[in-house]
C-alpha cells in the first residue's frame, strides 16, 4: 500500500475531481469518538465549502483566464443542501469535531447562509457544548450580512485583505473591488461581535510583498490579528512557482527588524498559524508557512467540497462521495461508519513531501472548490 491514502495520491493528471467510493470495509459505529488516523491525528476541524462561486478573481486563486464566462460552475442540484450539510456536521461533531469553518468560493454568496449557520449552531457536542463556527470571507458582503450572521449563531469571521494599497488590492482581486467596502464589512463584523477577527494576507512575491510592513503597522493598532499566508500550490490553475513564495522566515525577519517579535505557544493543537507577539506588548501576528514549514503532523482537518465530497487533504485530487451516500438512502449510522473508516485510513502529508514530488505531474483540486 502507498504511503498516502487515495484521496491525496499523486498518480497523475486528471481533468476533474474524482469521486472515491466510500470504503466498503467499515469500522464499527459504536457512538464513541473517532479513532486517530494512520499518523495518530484526531479529526477536530471540519471545513465546509458552501459554494464554488466567487465575485472576486484573485490572481492566486481563481485566475480570470480560467474562471471566465465559460467556466462550468456546479449546478444548484449538485450542491449539498443545508439539511445534508447539517447531517454530515452533526455526525462529525458526535465523532469529535470541535470547530466548523464555512468557506468557498465566497460563502456569503450562498443564498440563505444564515439559515445554515442557525442549523449548525444548534448542534451540540457530546459534552453538551456548542460547536465553534467560523467563516472565511473576502468581506465584500460583510457589511450587509454581519448582523444576520451573528444573530444566526456565527462565532467569528476571518477576512481576506491582501493589501492596503488600493491599486494593489484591486489588481489582486482582479474585479476592481474597492478596499473601503471590505473595511466597512470589517467594522460591521467588529461592531456585532464576530470576533476575534483574523485577517488573511496571501503574500506573492513581486505583487504585494511591499505591503508586508504597511499591513503589519496598520493592523498592530487594531483588535484584528493579521495572518500572513505563504502563497501555496493549491489547484493547478494559478501558475504557482516556488520563486513566487515569500517565506515565513523572510516575513517575520522583515517585520521584526522594525517592530521586534517573539514566538508564542500555540493556543490549540492543530493550529495552522505559528504565532508571534510584538515585544512591546502591542498585539500579535500569525504566519501560515505551509510551503516552508509543513504542519502535516498536527493536521486535524477534513474538508467537505460544495457537492459533498470529503477530502482529507487540501492538496488531494479525489474525494469520498458523501452526497451519493446520503442521496441513496444512507442512514446517520452509515455516515458515521463511513467517516470513521475514511479518517482511520488517512495518512496524508502532502506538504511534507512537496519537495520530493515532480512539479506539474499531478492535478489538484482548486482552492475555490475545496475551500481554504
Ligand atoms: N472567498 C473567501 C476568502 O477569500 O476569504 C473564502 C475562500 S478562500 C479560498 C480562503 C482563503 O484561502 C483566503 O484567505 C485566500 O486568501 C486563501 N487562498 C486562496 N488561494 C490561495 C493560495 N494559492 N495560497 C494561499 N492561500 C490562498
Ligand atoms: Fe474568491 Fe476567496 Fe478565491 Fe479570492 S481567495 S478568488 S475571494 S474564493
Ligand atoms: Fe493537512 Fe495541508 Fe498536510 Fe494536507 S498538506 S495533510 S491539508 S497540513
Coordinates of C-alpha atoms and ligand atoms in Angstrom, one line a residue:
X1 CA 0.0 0.0 0.0
X2 CA 1.3 3.5 -0.8
X3 CA 2.3 5.9 1.9
X4 CA -0.8 8.1 1.4
X5 CA -4.5 7.5 1.3
X6 CA -6.0 7.5 -2.2
X7 CA -7.5 11.0 -1.6
X8 CA -4.1 12.6 -1.6
X9 CA -2.3 10.4 -4.1
X10 CA 0.0 11.7 -6.9
X11 CA -0.9 9.3 -9.5
X12 CA -1.0 11.6 -12.5
X13 CA -3.0 14.3 -14.2
X14 CA -6.8 14.4 -14.1
X15 CA -9.1 16.9 -15.7
X16 CA -11.8 17.0 -13.0
X17 CA -12.0 15.9 -9.3
X18 CA -12.5 12.2 -9.0
X19 CA -15.1 10.8 -6.6
X20 CA -13.8 8.0 -4.5
X21 CA -16.3 5.3 -3.4
X22 CA -16.9 5.1 0.3
X23 CA -14.6 2.3 1.6
X24 CA -16.5 -1.0 1.8
X25 CA -14.5 -2.0 4.9
X26 CA -16.4 0.0 7.5
X27 CA -15.3 0.5 11.1
X28 CA -17.9 -0.4 13.7
X29 CA -20.1 2.5 14.7
X30 CA -20.1 2.5 18.5
X31 CA -21.0 6.1 19.2
X32 CA -17.6 6.9 20.6
X33 CA -15.1 9.5 19.4
X34 CA -13.5 8.6 16.0
X35 CA -10.1 7.0 16.3
X36 CA -6.9 8.6 15.2
X37 CA -5.7 8.4 11.6
X38 CA -2.7 6.4 10.5
X39 CA -0.4 9.2 11.6
X40 CA -2.0 9.5 15.1
X41 CA -4.1 12.6 14.3
X42 CA -7.6 13.2 15.6
X43 CA -10.4 14.7 13.5
X44 CA -11.2 18.0 15.1
X45 CA -11.9 20.6 12.4
X46 CA -14.4 20.4 9.6
X47 CA -14.1 22.9 6.7
X48 CA -17.2 23.1 4.6
X49 CA -17.3 24.8 1.2
X50 CA -20.8 26.1 0.6
X51 CA -20.2 27.4 -3.0
X52 CA -17.6 27.2 -5.7
X53 CA -18.6 30.6 -7.0
X54 CA -17.0 33.9 -6.1
X55 CA -17.4 37.6 -7.1
X56 CA -13.6 38.1 -6.9
X57 CA -11.0 36.7 -9.3
X58 CA -7.9 36.7 -7.0
X59 CA -5.0 36.0 -9.2
X60 CA -3.6 33.4 -6.9
X61 CA -6.9 31.5 -6.6
X62 CA -9.4 32.0 -9.5
X63 CA -7.4 33.5 -12.4
X64 CA -9.7 35.2 -14.8
X65 CA -8.3 33.4 -17.8
X66 CA -9.6 30.1 -16.4
X67 CA -12.6 31.1 -14.3
X68 CA -14.2 33.2 -17.1
X69 CA -17.7 33.3 -18.5
X70 CA -17.5 29.8 -19.9
X71 CA -16.3 28.2 -16.7
X72 CA -18.7 25.4 -15.7
X73 CA -19.5 26.0 -12.0
X74 CA -21.6 23.5 -10.2
X75 CA -25.4 23.5 -10.8
X76 CA -27.7 24.1 -7.9
X77 CA -28.9 20.5 -7.6
X78 CA -25.3 19.3 -7.4
X79 CA -24.7 21.4 -4.2
X80 CA -25.2 19.8 -0.8
X81 CA -28.5 21.1 0.7
X82 CA -28.4 22.8 4.1
X83 CA -30.1 19.7 5.5
X84 CA -27.4 17.4 4.1
X85 CA -24.6 19.7 5.4
X86 CA -26.2 19.7 8.8
X87 CA -26.4 15.9 8.9
X88 CA -22.8 15.5 8.0
X89 CA -21.7 18.1 10.5
X90 CA -23.8 16.6 13.3
X91 CA -22.3 13.1 12.8
X92 CA -18.8 14.6 12.6
X93 CA -19.3 16.6 15.8
X94 CA -20.5 13.4 17.6
X95 CA -17.3 11.8 16.5
X96 CA -15.1 14.6 17.9
X97 CA -15.2 17.7 15.6
X98 CA -15.0 20.8 17.7
X99 CA -14.8 23.5 15.0
X100 CA -16.6 24.1 11.8
X101 CA -15.4 26.7 9.3
X102 CA -17.6 27.7 6.4
X103 CA -15.7 28.7 3.2
X104 CA -15.8 28.5 -0.5
X105 CA -15.7 30.2 -3.1
X106 CA -17.3 33.2 -1.4
X107 CA -19.5 31.7 1.3
X108 CA -21.6 34.9 1.7
X109 CA -22.8 34.4 -1.9
X110 CA -24.7 31.2 -0.9
X111 CA -28.3 32.3 -0.5
X112 CA -29.7 31.8 3.0
X113 CA -26.3 31.1 4.5
X114 CA -27.7 32.4 7.9
X115 CA -30.2 29.5 7.8
X116 CA -27.3 27.0 7.5
X117 CA -25.5 28.7 10.3
X118 CA -28.6 28.5 12.6
X119 CA -28.8 24.8 11.9
X120 CA -25.1 24.3 12.7
X121 CA -25.3 26.4 15.8
X122 CA -28.0 24.1 17.2
X123 CA -25.6 21.1 17.1
X124 CA -24.3 20.1 20.5
X125 CA -21.0 18.3 21.1
X126 CA -21.1 15.1 23.3
X127 CA -20.2 17.2 26.3
X128 CA -23.2 19.5 25.6
X129 CA -21.1 22.4 24.4
X130 CA -21.9 24.4 21.3
X131 CA -19.6 23.7 18.3
X132 CA -17.4 26.7 17.3
X133 CA -18.5 28.2 14.0
X134 CA -16.2 30.4 11.9
X135 CA -16.4 31.7 8.4
X136 CA -13.8 32.9 5.9
X137 CA -14.8 35.7 3.6
X138 CA -13.5 38.2 1.2
X139 CA -15.6 40.7 3.1
X140 CA -17.4 42.1 0.1
X141 CA -20.9 41.4 1.6
X142 CA -20.0 41.5 5.2
X143 CA -21.3 45.0 5.9
X144 CA -24.7 43.8 4.7
X145 CA -24.7 40.5 6.5
X146 CA -22.8 40.8 9.7
X147 CA -25.8 41.3 12.0
X148 CA -27.8 38.4 10.5
X149 CA -24.7 36.1 10.7
X150 CA -24.2 37.0 14.3
X151 CA -27.9 36.5 15.1
X152 CA -27.9 33.1 13.4
X153 CA -25.1 31.9 15.8
X154 CA -21.8 32.5 13.9
X155 CA -19.0 32.9 16.3
X156 CA -16.3 34.7 14.3
X157 CA -15.0 35.7 10.9
X158 CA -11.7 35.7 9.1
X159 CA -11.5 38.3 6.4
X160 CA -9.0 38.2 3.5
X161 CA -7.2 41.5 2.9
X162 CA -4.1 41.3 0.6
X163 CA -3.1 44.9 0.6
X164 CA -3.9 48.3 2.0
X165 CA -2.9 49.9 -1.3
X166 CA -6.0 50.4 -3.4
X167 CA -4.2 49.7 -6.7
X168 CA -2.6 46.5 -5.5
X169 CA -5.8 45.4 -3.7
X170 CA -7.8 45.7 -6.9
X171 CA -5.0 44.2 -9.0
X172 CA -5.2 41.1 -6.7
X173 CA -9.0 40.7 -6.6
X174 CA -9.0 41.5 -10.4
X175 CA -12.6 42.8 -10.4
X176 CA -11.8 46.4 -9.3
X177 CA -13.5 45.8 -5.9
X178 CA -12.7 48.8 -3.7
X179 CA -10.9 48.3 -0.4
X180 CA -13.1 50.6 1.6
X181 CA -16.1 48.2 1.2
X182 CA -14.1 45.4 2.8
X183 CA -13.3 47.8 5.6
X184 CA -17.0 48.6 6.0
X185 CA -17.5 44.9 6.4
X186 CA -14.7 44.6 8.9
X187 CA -16.2 47.4 11.0
X188 CA -19.6 45.9 10.9
X189 CA -18.3 42.4 12.0
X190 CA -16.4 44.0 14.8
X191 CA -19.4 46.0 16.0
X192 CA -21.7 43.0 16.2
X193 CA -19.1 40.9 18.0
X194 CA -17.9 38.4 15.3
X195 CA -14.5 38.3 16.9
X196 CA -11.7 37.7 17.5
X197 CA -11.4 38.7 13.8
X198 CA -8.5 37.4 11.8
X199 CA -7.2 39.0 8.7
X200 CA -5.6 36.7 6.0
X201 CA -3.0 38.2 3.7
X202 CA -1.6 35.9 1.0
X203 CA 1.9 37.1 0.1
X204 CA 3.0 36.7 -3.5
X205 CA 6.5 37.9 -4.5
X206 CA 6.5 41.0 -6.8
X207 CA 2.8 41.5 -6.3
X208 CA 2.1 42.6 -2.7
X209 CA 5.3 41.8 -0.7
X210 CA 5.9 45.6 -0.5
X211 CA 2.7 45.6 1.6
X212 CA 4.0 43.3 4.4
X213 CA 5.2 46.2 6.6
X214 CA 2.3 48.6 6.0
X215 CA -0.1 45.8 6.8
X216 CA 1.8 44.9 10.0
X217 CA 2.0 48.5 11.1
X218 CA -1.7 49.2 10.4
X219 CA -3.2 46.1 12.0
X220 CA -0.9 46.3 15.1
X221 CA -3.1 49.2 16.2
X222 CA -6.4 47.3 15.7
X223 CA -8.1 44.5 17.5
X224 CA -7.7 42.3 14.5
X225 CA -5.0 39.6 14.2
X226 CA -3.1 39.7 10.9
X227 CA -2.0 36.4 9.5
X228 CA 0.5 36.1 6.6
X229 CA 0.0 33.1 4.3
X230 CA 2.7 31.7 2.2
X231 CA 1.5 31.5 -1.4
X232 CA 0.6 27.9 -1.9
X233 CA 0.5 25.5 -4.9
X234 CA -3.2 24.7 -4.3
X235 CA -5.0 23.7 -7.5
X236 CA -3.4 23.6 -10.9
X237 CA -4.5 26.9 -12.5
X238 CA -2.6 29.7 -10.6
X239 CA 0.7 29.0 -12.3
X240 CA 2.4 28.6 -8.9
X241 CA 6.2 28.7 -8.8
X242 CA 8.4 28.3 -5.7
X243 CA 10.1 31.5 -6.6
X244 CA 6.9 33.5 -6.0
X245 CA 6.8 32.4 -2.4
X246 CA 7.9 34.9 0.3
X247 CA 8.8 32.6 3.1
X248 CA 7.6 32.8 6.7
X249 CA 11.1 33.5 7.9
X250 CA 11.5 36.4 5.4
X251 CA 8.2 37.9 6.6
X252 CA 9.0 37.6 10.3
X253 CA 12.5 39.0 9.7
X254 CA 11.2 42.0 7.8
X255 CA 8.7 42.9 10.4
X256 CA 10.9 42.1 13.4
X257 CA 13.6 44.5 12.1
X258 CA 11.2 47.4 12.7
X259 CA 8.9 46.0 15.3
X260 CA 10.6 43.2 17.3
X261 CA 8.7 39.9 17.6
X262 CA 9.0 36.9 19.8
X263 CA 7.3 33.5 19.4
X264 CA 4.2 32.5 21.2
X265 CA 3.0 29.0 22.1
X266 CA 0.1 27.6 20.0
X267 CA -3.3 28.1 21.7
X268 CA -4.8 24.9 20.3
X269 CA -3.4 21.6 18.8
X270 CA -3.6 21.6 15.0
X271 CA -3.3 25.4 14.8
X272 CA -2.2 26.3 11.2
X273 CA -0.5 29.6 12.0
X274 CA 2.6 30.0 14.1
X275 CA 2.0 32.9 16.5
X276 CA 4.3 35.8 17.1
X277 CA 3.9 38.7 19.7
X278 CA 5.3 42.2 19.4
X279 CA 7.8 42.6 22.3
X280 CA 6.3 46.0 23.1
X281 CA 3.1 44.1 24.2
X282 CA 1.0 45.7 21.4
X283 CA -0.6 42.7 19.7
X284 CA 0.4 39.7 17.7
X285 CA 0.6 38.2 14.2
X286 CA 0.3 34.7 12.7
X287 CA 2.3 33.2 9.9
X288 CA 1.0 30.2 7.9
X289 CA 4.0 28.5 6.4
X290 CA 2.5 25.6 4.7
X291 CA 5.2 25.6 2.0
X292 CA 8.4 26.1 4.0
X293 CA 7.4 24.6 7.4
X294 CA 4.9 21.8 6.8
X295 CA 2.5 21.2 9.7
X296 CA 1.0 17.9 8.5
X297 CA 1.9 16.1 11.7
X298 CA -0.7 18.1 13.5
X299 CA -3.3 18.3 10.7
X300 CA -6.7 17.6 12.3
X301 CA -8.8 18.9 9.4
X302 CA -11.2 17.3 6.9
X303 CA -12.8 19.3 4.1
X304 CA -16.2 18.9 2.5
X305 CA -16.5 20.2 -1.0
X306 CA -19.5 22.1 -2.3
X307 CA -21.0 19.0 -3.8
X308 CA -20.3 16.8 -0.8
X309 CA -17.0 15.1 -1.3
X310 CA -14.9 14.5 1.7
X311 CA -11.2 15.5 1.2
X312 CA -8.7 14.6 3.8
X313 CA -6.0 16.9 2.4
X314 CA -6.0 20.4 0.8
X315 CA -3.8 19.0 -2.0
X316 CA -5.9 16.0 -2.8
X317 CA -7.1 15.1 -6.3
X318 CA -10.0 13.0 -5.2
X319 CA -12.6 12.9 -2.5
X320 CA -15.1 10.5 -1.0
X321 CA -18.6 10.9 -2.3
X322 CA -20.7 11.5 0.8
X323 CA -23.6 13.1 -1.3
X324 CA -24.1 9.8 -3.1
X325 CA -24.2 8.0 0.3
X326 CA -26.8 10.5 1.6
X327 CA -28.9 10.6 -1.6
X328 CA -29.1 6.8 -1.9
X329 CA -30.8 6.5 1.5
X330 CA -27.7 6.1 3.8
X331 CA -28.6 6.5 7.4
X332 CA -26.7 8.5 10.1
X333 CA -25.1 5.2 11.2
X334 CA -23.9 4.6 7.6
X335 CA -22.5 8.1 7.6
X336 CA -20.8 7.7 10.9
X337 CA -19.2 4.4 9.8
X338 CA -18.1 6.0 6.6
X339 CA -16.4 9.0 8.3
X340 CA -14.8 6.7 10.9
X341 CA -13.4 4.4 8.1
X342 CA -12.1 7.2 6.0
X343 CA -10.4 9.0 8.8
X344 CA -8.9 5.9 10.3
X345 CA -7.3 5.1 6.9
X346 CA -6.0 8.6 6.3
X347 CA -2.2 9.2 6.0
X348 CA -2.0 12.5 4.1
X349 CA 1.2 14.6 4.4
X350 CA 1.5 16.4 1.1
X351 CA 3.3 19.4 2.3
X352 CA 6.0 17.3 4.0
X353 CA 6.5 15.5 0.7
X354 CA 6.2 18.5 -1.7
X355 CA 9.9 18.9 -2.3
X356 CA 10.3 15.3 -3.4
X357 CA 7.4 15.4 -5.9
X358 CA 7.8 16.4 -9.5
X359 CA 6.0 19.7 -10.1
X360 CA 3.1 19.6 -12.5
X361 CA 2.8 15.8 -12.5
X362 CA -0.5 15.7 -10.6
X363 CA -3.7 17.6 -10.9
X364 CA -5.0 19.0 -7.7
X365 CA -8.4 20.4 -6.5
X366 CA -8.8 24.1 -6.9
X367 CA -9.0 26.2 -3.7
X368 CA -12.3 27.8 -4.7
X369 CA -13.8 24.3 -5.0
X370 CA -12.5 22.7 -1.8
X371 CA -12.4 25.8 0.3
X372 CA -9.3 27.3 2.0
Ligands
LIG1 N1 -13.5 33.7 -0.5 C1 -13.1 33.6 0.8 C2 -11.9 34.4 1.1 O1 -11.2 34.8 0.2 O2 -11.6 34.7 2.3 C3 -13.0 32.2 1.3 C4 -12.4 31.2 0.4 S1 -10.7 31.5 0.1 C5 -10.3 30.1 -0.9 C6 -9.9 31.0 1.7 C7 -8.5 31.6 1.9 O3 -7.6 30.9 1.0 C8 -8.4 33.1 1.7 O4 -7.8 33.7 2.8 C9 -7.4 33.1 0.5 O5 -6.6 34.2 0.5 C10 -6.6 31.8 0.6 N2 -6.0 31.4 -0.6 C11 -6.6 31.2 -1.8 N3 -5.7 30.7 -2.7 C12 -4.5 30.6 -2.0 C13 -3.2 30.2 -2.4 N4 -2.9 29.9 -3.7 N5 -2.2 30.2 -1.5 C14 -2.5 30.6 -0.2 N6 -3.7 31.0 0.2 C15 -4.7 31.0 -0.7
LIG2 FE1 -12.7 34.3 -4.2 FE2 -11.6 33.9 -1.9 FE3 -10.5 32.7 -4.1 FE4 -10.3 35.4 -3.8 S1 -9.4 33.8 -2.5 S2 -11.0 34.3 -5.6 S3 -12.2 35.9 -2.7 S4 -12.5 32.3 -3.2
LIG3 FE1 -3.1 18.7 6.2 FE2 -2.0 20.5 4.5 FE3 -0.5 18.5 5.3 FE4 -2.6 18.0 3.6 S1 -0.7 19.2 3.2 S2 -2.1 16.8 5.4 S3 -4.0 19.6 4.4 S4 -1.3 20.1 6.6

